[in-house]
Every structure is written in structure tokens, then in C-alpha cells.
mmCIF file of C-alpha atoms in Angstrom:
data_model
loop_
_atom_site.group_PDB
_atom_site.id
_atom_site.type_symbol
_atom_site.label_atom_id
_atom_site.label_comp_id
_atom_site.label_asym_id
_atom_site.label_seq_id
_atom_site.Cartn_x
_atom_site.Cartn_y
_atom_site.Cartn_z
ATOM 1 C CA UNK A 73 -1.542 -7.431 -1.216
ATOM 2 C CA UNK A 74 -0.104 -10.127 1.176
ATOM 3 C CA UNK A 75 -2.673 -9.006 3.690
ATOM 4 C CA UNK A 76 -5.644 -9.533 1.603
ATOM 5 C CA UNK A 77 -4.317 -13.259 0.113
ATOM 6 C CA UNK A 78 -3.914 -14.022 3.821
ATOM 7 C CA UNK A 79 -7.232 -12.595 5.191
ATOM 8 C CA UNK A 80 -9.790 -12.882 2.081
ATOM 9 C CA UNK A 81 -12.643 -10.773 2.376
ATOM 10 C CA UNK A 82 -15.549 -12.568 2.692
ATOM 11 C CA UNK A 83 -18.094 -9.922 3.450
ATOM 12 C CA UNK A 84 -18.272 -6.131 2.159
ATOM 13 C CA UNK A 85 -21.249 -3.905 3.690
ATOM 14 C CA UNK A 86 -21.432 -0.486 2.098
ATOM 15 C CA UNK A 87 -23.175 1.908 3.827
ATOM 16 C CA UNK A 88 -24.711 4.651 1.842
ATOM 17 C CA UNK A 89 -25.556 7.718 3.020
ATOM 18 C CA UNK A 90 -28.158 8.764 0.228
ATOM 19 C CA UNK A 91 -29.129 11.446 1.076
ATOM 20 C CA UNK A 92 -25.834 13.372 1.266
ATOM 21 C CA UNK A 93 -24.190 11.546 -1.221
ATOM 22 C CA UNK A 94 -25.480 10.497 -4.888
ATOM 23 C CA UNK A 95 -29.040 11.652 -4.898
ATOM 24 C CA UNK A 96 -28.806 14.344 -6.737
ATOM 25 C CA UNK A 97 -27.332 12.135 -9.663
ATOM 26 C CA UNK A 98 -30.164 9.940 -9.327
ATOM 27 C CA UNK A 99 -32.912 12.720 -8.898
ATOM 28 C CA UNK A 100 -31.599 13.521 -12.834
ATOM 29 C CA UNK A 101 -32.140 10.108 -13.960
ATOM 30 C CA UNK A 102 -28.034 9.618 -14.165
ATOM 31 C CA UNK A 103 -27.845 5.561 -13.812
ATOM 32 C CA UNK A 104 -23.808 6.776 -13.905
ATOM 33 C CA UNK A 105 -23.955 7.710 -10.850
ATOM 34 C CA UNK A 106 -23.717 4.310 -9.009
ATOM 35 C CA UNK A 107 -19.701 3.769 -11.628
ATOM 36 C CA UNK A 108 -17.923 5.195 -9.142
ATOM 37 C CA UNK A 109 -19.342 2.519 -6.236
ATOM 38 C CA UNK A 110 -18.727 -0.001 -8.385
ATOM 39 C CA UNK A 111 -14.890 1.092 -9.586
ATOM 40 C CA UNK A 112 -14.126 1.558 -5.895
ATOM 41 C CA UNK A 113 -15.048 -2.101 -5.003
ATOM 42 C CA UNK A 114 -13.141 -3.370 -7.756
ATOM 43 C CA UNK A 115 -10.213 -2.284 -7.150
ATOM 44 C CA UNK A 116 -10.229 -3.207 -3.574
ATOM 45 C CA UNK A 117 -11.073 -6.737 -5.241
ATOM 46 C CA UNK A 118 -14.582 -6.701 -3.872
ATOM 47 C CA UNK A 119 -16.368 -7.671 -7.005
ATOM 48 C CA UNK A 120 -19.588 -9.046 -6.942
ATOM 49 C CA UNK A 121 -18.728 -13.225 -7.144
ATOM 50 C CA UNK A 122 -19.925 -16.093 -5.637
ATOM 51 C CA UNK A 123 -17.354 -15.967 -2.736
ATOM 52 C CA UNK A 124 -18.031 -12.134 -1.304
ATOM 53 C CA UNK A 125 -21.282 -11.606 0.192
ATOM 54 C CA UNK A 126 -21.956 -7.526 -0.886
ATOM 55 C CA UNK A 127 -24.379 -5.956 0.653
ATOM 56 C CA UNK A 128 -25.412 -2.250 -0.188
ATOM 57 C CA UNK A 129 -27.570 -0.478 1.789
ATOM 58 C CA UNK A 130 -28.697 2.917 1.194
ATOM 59 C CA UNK A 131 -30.481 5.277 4.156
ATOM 60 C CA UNK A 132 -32.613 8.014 3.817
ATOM 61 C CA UNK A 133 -36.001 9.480 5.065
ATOM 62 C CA UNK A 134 -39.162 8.271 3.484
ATOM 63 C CA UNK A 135 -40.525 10.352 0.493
ATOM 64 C CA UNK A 136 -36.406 11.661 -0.102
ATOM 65 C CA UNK A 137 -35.936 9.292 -3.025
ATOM 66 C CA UNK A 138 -38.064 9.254 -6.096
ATOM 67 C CA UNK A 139 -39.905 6.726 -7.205
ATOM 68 C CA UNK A 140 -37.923 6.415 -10.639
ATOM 69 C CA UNK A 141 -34.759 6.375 -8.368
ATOM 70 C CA UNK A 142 -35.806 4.035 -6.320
ATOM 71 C CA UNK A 143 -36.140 1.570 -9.564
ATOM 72 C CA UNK A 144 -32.753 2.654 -10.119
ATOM 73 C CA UNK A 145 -31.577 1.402 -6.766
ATOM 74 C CA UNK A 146 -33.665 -2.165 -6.907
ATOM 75 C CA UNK A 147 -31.900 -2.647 -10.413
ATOM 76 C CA UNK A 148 -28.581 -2.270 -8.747
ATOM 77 C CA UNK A 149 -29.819 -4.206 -5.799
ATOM 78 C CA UNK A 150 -29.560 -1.589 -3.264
ATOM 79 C CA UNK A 151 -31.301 -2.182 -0.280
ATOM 80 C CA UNK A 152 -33.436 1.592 1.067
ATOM 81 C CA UNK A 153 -33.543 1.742 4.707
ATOM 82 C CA UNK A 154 -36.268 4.334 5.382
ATOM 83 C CA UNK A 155 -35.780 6.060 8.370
ATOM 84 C CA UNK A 156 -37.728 8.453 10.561
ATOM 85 C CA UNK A 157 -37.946 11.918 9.241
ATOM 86 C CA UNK A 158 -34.740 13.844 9.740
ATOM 87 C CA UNK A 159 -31.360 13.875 9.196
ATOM 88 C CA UNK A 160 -29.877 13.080 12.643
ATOM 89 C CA UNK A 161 -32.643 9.850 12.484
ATOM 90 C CA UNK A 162 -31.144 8.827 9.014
ATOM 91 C CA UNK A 163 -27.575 9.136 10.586
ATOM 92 C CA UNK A 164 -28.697 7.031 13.705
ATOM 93 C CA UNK A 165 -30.006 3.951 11.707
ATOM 94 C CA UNK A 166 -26.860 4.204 9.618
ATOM 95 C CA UNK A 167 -24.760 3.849 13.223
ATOM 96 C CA UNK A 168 -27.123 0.672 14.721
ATOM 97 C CA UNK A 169 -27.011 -1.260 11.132
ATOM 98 C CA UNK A 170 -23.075 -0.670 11.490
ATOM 99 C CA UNK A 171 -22.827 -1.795 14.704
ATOM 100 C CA UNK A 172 -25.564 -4.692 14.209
ATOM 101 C CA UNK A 173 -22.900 -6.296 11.129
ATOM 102 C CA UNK A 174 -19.862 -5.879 13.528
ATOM 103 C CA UNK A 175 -21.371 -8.107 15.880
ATOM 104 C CA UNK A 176 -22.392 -10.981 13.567
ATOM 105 C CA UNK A 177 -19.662 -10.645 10.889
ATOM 106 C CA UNK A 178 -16.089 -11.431 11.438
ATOM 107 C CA UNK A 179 -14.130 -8.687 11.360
ATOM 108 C CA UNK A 180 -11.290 -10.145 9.770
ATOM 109 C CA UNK A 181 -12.831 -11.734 6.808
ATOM 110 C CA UNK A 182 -15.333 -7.880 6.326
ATOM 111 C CA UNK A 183 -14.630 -5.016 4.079
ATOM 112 C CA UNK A 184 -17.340 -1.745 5.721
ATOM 113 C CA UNK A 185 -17.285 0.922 2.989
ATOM 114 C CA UNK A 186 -19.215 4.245 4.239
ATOM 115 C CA UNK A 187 -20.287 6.714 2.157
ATOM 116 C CA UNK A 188 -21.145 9.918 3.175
ATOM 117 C CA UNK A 189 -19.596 13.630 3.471
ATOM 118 C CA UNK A 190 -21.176 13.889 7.010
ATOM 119 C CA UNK A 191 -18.489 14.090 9.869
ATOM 120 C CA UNK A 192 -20.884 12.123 12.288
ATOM 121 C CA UNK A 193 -19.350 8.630 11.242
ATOM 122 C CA UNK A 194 -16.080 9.562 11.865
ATOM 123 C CA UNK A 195 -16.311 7.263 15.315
ATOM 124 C CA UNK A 196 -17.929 4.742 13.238
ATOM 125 C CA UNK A 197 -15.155 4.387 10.606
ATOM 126 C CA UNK A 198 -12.863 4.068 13.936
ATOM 127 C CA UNK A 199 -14.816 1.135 14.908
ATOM 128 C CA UNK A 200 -14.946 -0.734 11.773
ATOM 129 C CA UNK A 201 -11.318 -0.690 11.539
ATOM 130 C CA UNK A 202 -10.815 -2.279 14.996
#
């Protein structure tokens, strides 16, 4: 891609939605269920090397992921933001930590990948891609 050899990626923040998307793989003990994360950053060439900073962070309420998952999540080094105790709360932290890594990260040398099947960061998406 003649983009991508121009502008190298430098920084990829994945945003996780937990809650609505890959719990329920992890609640059964299915260590699988973190392939499809990593096929999708290797083929947009965002492997984990020395020269991309990845971060993953996952959001949820507290008490939502299970201990056992949680081990999971540390072995793949996947950073658990707790936040308060509902749904439109776990959405909201998702937003700000969004918005926090556009201001400090250039935009042209970050990859955002979001992962959810809520509708809220539809506006969000937008604004990564400015």
C-alpha cells in the first residue's frame, strides 16, 4: 500500500468493547477467542515489533469479567479499564480514552481499531479517521 510505506504506522490503539464483544468466548475459557484480534492486525501490518507501539485496552464494568478471564487478558497483555457500573458508563470511558490518544498521538503515524457492535461509536470512528 503506497499510503502505508509513505505514512508508517507508528501507533495502533485498539479499543475493546468487552463487554459486547468477546466475553462470552472468554467466560468459556476459549483463549481462541483473542485469533481473530490478532489476524486483523496482521494483515493491516500492525504486528506486534519493536517499531509499533500496540496498545489494547479492554472496558467493562467491575465484577463483568472473571477472574480466570482476566488472566487470560494479562497473558495477552490487555489492559481492563474498569468503569462505573453500567453500560452507558463503560461506553463513556471508551469515548474520553479515544479522545485522550487523539490528542497526544499523531494522527498520521496511528492505526485506532474499535471493537464493539454498539452504534454509540459511530461519531467516534468519524473522528479517528480525521
Amino acid at each position: 500500500d503506497i499510503y502505508r510505506d509513505a505514512h508508517p504506522v507508528k501507533h495502533v490503539r485498539v479499543l475493546w468493547d468487552i463487554e459486547e464483544v468477546g466475553l462470552r468466548d472468554l467466560q468459556q475459557k476459549n483463549a481462541r477467542a483473542m485469533e481473530p484480534l490478532k489476524l486483523a492486525l496482521d494483515s493491516f501490518g500492525y504486528a506486534r515489533t519493536p517499531d509499533t507501539d500496540i496498545n489494547i485496552v479492554s472496558f467493562a464494568p467491575p465484577g463483568t469479567i472473571p477472574t480466570y478471564c482476566m488472566n487470560v487478558l494479562n497473558d495477552l497483555r490487555v489492559a481492563v479499564v474498569n468503569s462505573k457500573s453500567n453500560k452507558a458508563a463503560t461506553d463513556h470511558e471508551l469515548k474520553a480514552h479515544a479522545a485522550r490518544e487523539m490528542t497526544v498521538l499523531s494522527p498520521k503515524e496511528t492505526a485506532f481499531v474499535i471493537i464493539s457492535s454498539n452504534k454509540a461509536f459511530v461519531s467516534t470512528v468519524k473522528e479517528c479517521r480525521e
